[in-house]
Short mmCIF file of C-alpha atoms and ligand atoms in Angstrom, two decimals:
data_model
loop_
_atom_site.label_atom_id
_atom_site.label_comp_id
_atom_site.label_asym_id
_atom_site.label_seq_id
_atom_site.Cartn_x
_atom_site.Cartn_y
_atom_site.Cartn_z
CA MET A 1 -15.90 27.16 -4.80
CA GLY A 2 -14.63 22.86 -5.21
CA LYS A 3 -13.21 21.55 -3.01
CA LYS A 4 -9.55 21.73 -3.27
CA ALA A 5 -7.64 18.49 -4.60
CA SER A 6 -5.79 15.91 -2.12
CA GLU A 7 -2.33 14.90 -3.31
CA PHE A 8 -3.12 10.94 -2.01
CA ASN A 9 -6.27 8.99 -1.19
CA ARG A 10 -4.70 6.98 1.72
CA ILE A 11 -2.22 8.34 4.08
CA THR A 12 -0.28 7.89 7.30
CA ILE A 13 -0.38 9.87 10.11
CA LYS A 14 2.12 9.44 13.19
CA LEU A 15 2.13 12.08 15.60
CA SER A 16 4.57 12.06 19.07
CA GLY A 17 2.72 11.33 22.74
CA GLU A 18 4.89 14.38 23.38
CA ALA A 19 2.02 16.33 21.05
CA LEU A 20 -0.89 15.76 23.62
CA MET A 21 0.98 17.25 27.04
CA GLY A 22 1.09 20.53 26.02
CA ASN A 23 2.47 22.52 28.26
CA GLN A 24 2.63 20.60 31.57
CA GLY A 25 4.97 17.99 30.22
CA PHE A 26 2.90 14.63 31.27
CA GLY A 27 0.09 13.26 30.30
CA ILE A 28 -2.89 14.78 27.26
CA THR A 29 -4.54 18.08 27.78
CA PRO A 30 -8.13 18.84 26.71
CA GLU A 31 -6.12 21.41 24.68
CA MET A 32 -3.56 19.26 23.13
CA ILE A 33 -5.61 16.31 22.30
CA SER A 34 -8.45 19.35 20.90
CA TYR A 35 -6.24 20.98 18.80
CA VAL A 36 -5.14 17.47 17.05
CA ALA A 37 -8.51 16.24 16.38
CA HIS A 38 -8.66 19.98 14.57
CA GLU A 39 -5.78 19.08 12.48
CA ILE A 40 -6.90 14.98 11.25
CA GLU A 41 -10.90 16.40 10.65
CA LYS A 42 -9.37 18.94 8.38
CA VAL A 43 -7.02 16.78 5.82
CA TYR A 44 -10.63 14.46 6.80
CA LYS A 45 -12.36 17.20 5.30
CA LEU A 46 -10.55 16.43 2.29
CA GLY A 47 -11.37 13.58 1.48
CA VAL A 48 -9.05 11.42 2.36
CA GLN A 49 -8.56 8.47 4.53
CA VAL A 50 -6.45 9.05 7.52
CA SER A 51 -5.49 6.07 9.39
CA ILE A 52 -2.89 7.58 12.72
CA ILE A 53 -0.54 6.01 15.05
CA VAL A 54 0.51 7.37 17.84
CA GLY A 55 3.41 7.13 20.38
CA GLY A 56 3.53 7.27 24.19
CA GLY A 57 5.88 9.20 25.43
CA ASN A 58 3.91 11.61 27.04
CA ILE A 59 2.92 8.36 29.63
CA PHE A 60 5.75 5.93 29.82
CA ARG A 61 9.56 6.07 27.67
CA GLY A 62 9.67 1.74 27.18
CA VAL A 63 13.86 3.09 26.90
CA ALA A 64 13.87 5.76 29.14
CA GLY A 65 12.71 2.95 31.90
CA SER A 66 15.20 0.48 30.14
CA ALA A 67 18.37 2.92 31.02
CA ALA A 68 16.74 3.26 34.57
CA GLY A 69 17.37 -0.73 34.96
CA MET A 70 14.13 -2.18 34.11
CA ASP A 71 13.81 -4.74 31.65
CA ARG A 72 13.98 -3.67 28.79
CA ALA A 73 10.80 -6.09 27.05
CA SER A 74 8.87 -5.23 30.36
CA ALA A 75 9.23 -1.10 29.21
CA ASP A 76 8.65 -1.39 26.20
CA ASN A 77 4.84 -3.34 27.23
CA MET A 78 4.53 -0.59 29.28
CA GLY A 79 5.47 1.77 25.87
CA MET A 80 2.74 -0.19 24.37
CA LEU A 81 0.31 0.23 26.41
CA ALA A 82 0.71 3.90 26.61
CA THR A 83 0.13 4.22 22.64
CA VAL A 84 -3.56 2.88 24.29
CA VAL A 85 -4.33 5.28 26.28
CA ASN A 86 -3.61 8.42 23.59
CA SER A 87 -5.22 6.42 21.43
CA LEU A 88 -8.00 5.94 23.01
CA ALA A 89 -8.13 9.68 24.10
CA LEU A 90 -7.65 10.95 20.43
CA CYS A 91 -10.77 8.62 19.35
CA ASP A 92 -12.63 10.34 21.82
CA ALA A 93 -11.74 13.83 20.93
CA LEU A 94 -12.58 12.95 16.99
CA GLU A 95 -15.61 10.99 17.47
CA GLN A 96 -16.85 14.50 19.92
CA ILE A 97 -16.61 16.69 16.67
CA GLY A 98 -17.75 13.87 14.64
CA VAL A 99 -15.40 11.73 13.37
CA PRO A 100 -15.22 8.79 13.12
CA THR A 101 -12.90 6.68 13.64
CA ARG A 102 -12.21 3.58 15.37
CA VAL A 103 -9.04 1.85 17.75
CA GLN A 104 -7.24 -1.67 16.97
CA THR A 105 -4.48 -2.94 18.65
CA ALA A 106 -1.71 -4.77 17.64
CA ILE A 107 -2.45 -6.01 21.63
CA ALA A 108 -5.23 -7.80 22.29
CA MET A 109 -7.41 -6.04 25.08
CA ASN A 110 -11.02 -6.50 22.95
CA GLU A 111 -12.77 -5.25 26.43
CA ILE A 112 -11.26 -1.81 24.90
CA ALA A 113 -11.32 -2.02 21.06
CA GLU A 114 -10.54 -4.23 18.31
CA PRO A 115 -7.22 -5.74 17.13
CA PHE A 116 -5.75 -4.88 14.13
CA ILE A 117 -6.95 -6.45 11.19
CA ARG A 118 -5.34 -5.69 8.19
CA ARG A 119 -8.75 -6.47 5.92
CA LYS A 120 -10.54 -4.78 8.06
CA ALA A 121 -9.36 -1.22 8.65
CA MET A 122 -9.06 -0.56 5.41
CA ARG A 123 -12.61 -1.37 4.89
CA HIS A 124 -12.98 1.44 7.96
CA LEU A 125 -11.01 3.34 5.99
CA GLU A 126 -13.22 3.06 2.69
CA LYS A 127 -15.58 2.83 4.99
CA ASN A 128 -14.71 7.27 6.00
CA ARG A 129 -13.61 5.83 8.92
CA VAL A 130 -10.44 7.83 10.81
CA VAL A 131 -8.32 4.53 11.70
CA ILE A 132 -6.11 4.86 14.85
CA PHE A 133 -3.15 2.26 15.53
CA ALA A 134 -2.75 1.38 18.57
CA ALA A 135 -0.13 -0.95 21.10
CA GLY A 136 3.08 -0.47 18.20
CA THR A 137 3.43 -2.89 16.82
CA GLY A 138 2.58 -5.17 19.59
CA ASN A 139 6.25 -6.18 20.74
CA PRO A 140 8.35 -4.93 22.37
CA TYR A 141 11.56 -3.62 20.89
CA PHE A 142 10.27 -1.60 18.30
CA THR A 143 9.37 1.96 17.77
CA THR A 144 6.05 3.32 17.00
CA ASP A 145 7.97 5.05 13.93
CA THR A 146 8.42 1.18 13.47
CA ALA A 147 5.09 0.94 14.25
CA ALA A 148 4.01 4.06 11.92
CA VAL A 149 5.79 3.08 8.75
CA LEU A 150 4.43 -1.29 8.98
CA ARG A 151 1.02 -0.15 8.97
CA ALA A 152 0.89 2.54 6.22
CA LYS A 153 2.74 -0.26 4.38
CA GLU A 154 0.49 -2.90 4.85
CA ILE A 155 -3.10 -0.65 4.26
CA GLN A 156 -1.04 0.80 1.84
CA SER A 157 -0.54 4.35 2.32
CA GLN A 158 0.96 6.52 -0.09
CA ILE A 159 2.21 8.21 2.53
CA LEU A 160 3.71 8.12 6.04
CA ILE A 161 3.38 11.83 7.27
CA LYS A 162 5.36 12.84 10.53
CA ALA A 163 4.15 15.27 12.50
CA THR A 164 5.78 16.99 15.89
CA GLN A 165 8.16 18.92 17.18
CA VAL A 166 10.00 20.27 14.72
CA ASP A 167 9.84 22.19 11.06
CA GLY A 168 11.75 19.10 9.05
CA VAL A 169 14.78 17.55 8.87
CA TYR A 170 17.97 19.64 9.53
CA ASP A 171 21.45 18.44 8.27
CA LYS A 172 22.53 19.30 12.89
CA ASP A 173 19.93 19.97 15.80
CA PRO A 174 18.39 23.32 15.75
CA LYS A 175 18.56 23.25 18.70
CA GLU A 176 22.04 24.06 19.25
CA ASN A 177 23.50 25.27 16.91
CA ASP A 178 22.38 28.13 14.60
CA ASP A 179 23.07 27.36 11.07
CA ALA A 180 21.48 24.36 11.50
CA VAL A 181 19.66 24.17 7.51
CA MET A 182 16.20 21.86 6.67
CA PHE A 183 16.60 20.03 4.51
CA ASP A 184 12.90 20.54 1.17
CA LYS A 185 14.43 16.53 0.36
CA ILE A 186 16.48 14.40 1.16
CA SER A 187 16.95 10.52 0.51
CA TYR A 188 16.81 7.58 2.39
CA MET A 189 20.16 6.94 1.62
CA GLU A 190 21.87 10.34 3.02
CA VAL A 191 20.02 10.31 6.44
CA ILE A 192 21.15 6.75 6.97
CA GLN A 193 24.83 7.83 5.88
CA GLN A 194 24.82 11.62 7.48
CA LYS A 195 23.63 9.72 10.80
CA LEU A 196 20.11 11.97 11.01
CA HIS A 197 18.12 11.54 13.92
CA VAL A 198 14.63 11.89 12.05
CA MET A 199 13.24 7.77 13.17
CA ASP A 200 15.34 4.99 13.98
CA MET A 201 17.68 2.38 11.94
CA THR A 202 14.83 0.25 12.27
CA ALA A 203 12.07 2.46 10.75
CA ILE A 204 13.93 3.91 8.04
CA SER A 205 14.88 1.03 6.58
CA LEU A 206 11.93 -0.39 6.43
CA ALA A 207 10.63 2.72 4.99
CA MET A 208 13.71 2.57 2.25
CA GLU A 209 13.67 -0.55 1.09
CA GLN A 210 9.10 -0.69 0.33
CA SER A 211 9.88 2.92 -0.69
CA LEU A 212 7.12 4.70 1.89
CA PRO A 213 7.92 8.80 1.34
CA LEU A 214 8.19 10.03 4.65
CA HIS A 215 7.01 14.25 4.98
CA VAL A 216 8.46 15.30 8.42
CA VAL A 217 6.09 18.59 9.14
CA ASN A 218 5.75 20.70 12.98
CA LEU A 219 2.89 20.05 13.73
CA HIS A 220 2.84 23.21 16.35
CA THR A 221 1.78 24.86 13.28
CA ALA A 222 -2.31 25.08 12.18
CA ASP A 223 -3.29 23.37 9.32
CA ASN A 224 0.44 21.71 8.76
CA ILE A 225 -0.61 18.83 7.62
CA MET A 226 -3.65 19.83 5.60
CA LYS A 227 -1.19 21.70 3.59
CA VAL A 228 1.99 18.69 2.99
CA VAL A 229 -1.25 16.52 1.63
CA LEU A 230 -2.90 19.42 -0.31
CA GLY A 231 1.35 19.04 -1.93
CA GLU A 232 2.64 22.80 -0.48
CA LYS A 233 6.13 23.01 -0.24
CA LEU A 234 6.63 22.80 3.87
CA GLY A 235 8.97 20.75 5.69
CA THR A 236 10.77 18.10 5.31
CA LEU A 237 10.78 14.73 2.88
CA VAL A 238 12.47 11.84 2.97
CA HIS A 239 11.79 9.57 0.10
CA ASN A 240 14.23 7.23 -2.17
CA GLU A 241 15.69 8.99 -5.53
P1 LIG B 301 -18.77 -2.36 10.27
O1 LIG B 301 -18.79 -3.73 9.96
O2 LIG B 301 -18.16 -1.70 8.96
O3 LIG B 301 -20.22 -1.80 10.19
O4 LIG B 301 -18.08 -1.62 11.38
P2 LIG B 301 -18.53 -1.42 12.34
O5 LIG B 301 -16.54 -1.07 13.33
O6 LIG B 301 -19.26 0.27 12.76
O7 LIG B 301 -19.38 -2.32 13.13
P3 LIG B 301 -18.86 -3.54 14.53
O8 LIG B 301 -20.22 -3.94 13.98
O9 LIG B 301 -17.31 -3.62 13.45
O10 LIG B 301 -18.10 -2.64 15.50
C1 LIG B 301 -19.56 -1.74 16.15
C2 LIG B 301 -17.95 -0.83 17.50
O11 LIG B 301 -18.23 -1.86 18.17
C3 LIG B 301 -17.34 -0.08 16.61
O12 LIG B 301 -17.02 0.75 17.99
C4 LIG B 301 -15.60 -1.51 16.98
O13 LIG B 301 -14.67 -0.56 16.56
C5 LIG B 301 -15.56 -1.76 18.12
N1 LIG B 301 -16.15 -3.03 18.42
C6 LIG B 301 -16.01 -3.82 17.33
N2 LIG B 301 -15.17 -5.14 17.50
C7 LIG B 301 -14.84 -4.75 19.07
C8 LIG B 301 -13.54 -5.37 19.30
O14 LIG B 301 -13.39 -6.43 19.25
N3 LIG B 301 -13.38 -4.39 21.24
C9 LIG B 301 -14.30 -3.80 21.41
N4 LIG B 301 -13.25 -3.62 22.78
N5 LIG B 301 -14.69 -3.08 20.29
C10 LIG B 301 -15.47 -3.34 19.32
#
């Protein structure tokens, strides 16, 4: 039996940092990092070129630091370093299961990882290495969602998959409203008009302007990312009409 065909040649996956902490409420659990690595491996084995952005909220949230009275730029710098910790952990977990991986950072720290060099990242992908982009955009005030949209466009990914804690995009908060309805598809314009919490406005407007399709799926259901790549219907597709 032949391999099932992927819909895409090159994808970018955004993972929330919180996904790595499992039930312990903080940091990285071995079970979750291993689970995430295996989910990535399934996509990699389809022959798809995979790049990843991981958040840092399991270690430090810039917005929370700023709300607690810290200078926003300092808090965001700490948040960006948190994404480097997660990226190194994910790189290790992927390489332990035989998936060649490179980490590139938006803030120079050459002793720890390569700097972000767009063309080098694309060469790594062509050589079937997973590339993890760490340290966000390298600037405060930008989220890792914005970094994910930016990198996805820069390296010419066909889609950004946001693997997150919920099944997709709802018309209202499903945790507080039993009658919340999930969209199969929705346009960026509707997301903006209805003020739906998919990504922050900077990320949404960049994705809309650059016509980058975004697929939101639940990371915690096994095989979900692979199913999106195989074209199965699940989660929510956000796109330009
Ligand atoms: P090719 O050039 O395609 O062979 O890629 P490669 O990544 O295998 O080779 P390279 O010689 O560039 O890198 C070898 C290893 O060193 C890889 O694990 C890289 O991630 C790592 N590496 C490359 N540049 C840097 C850097 O500036 N800092 C750190 N810490 N590691 C680096």
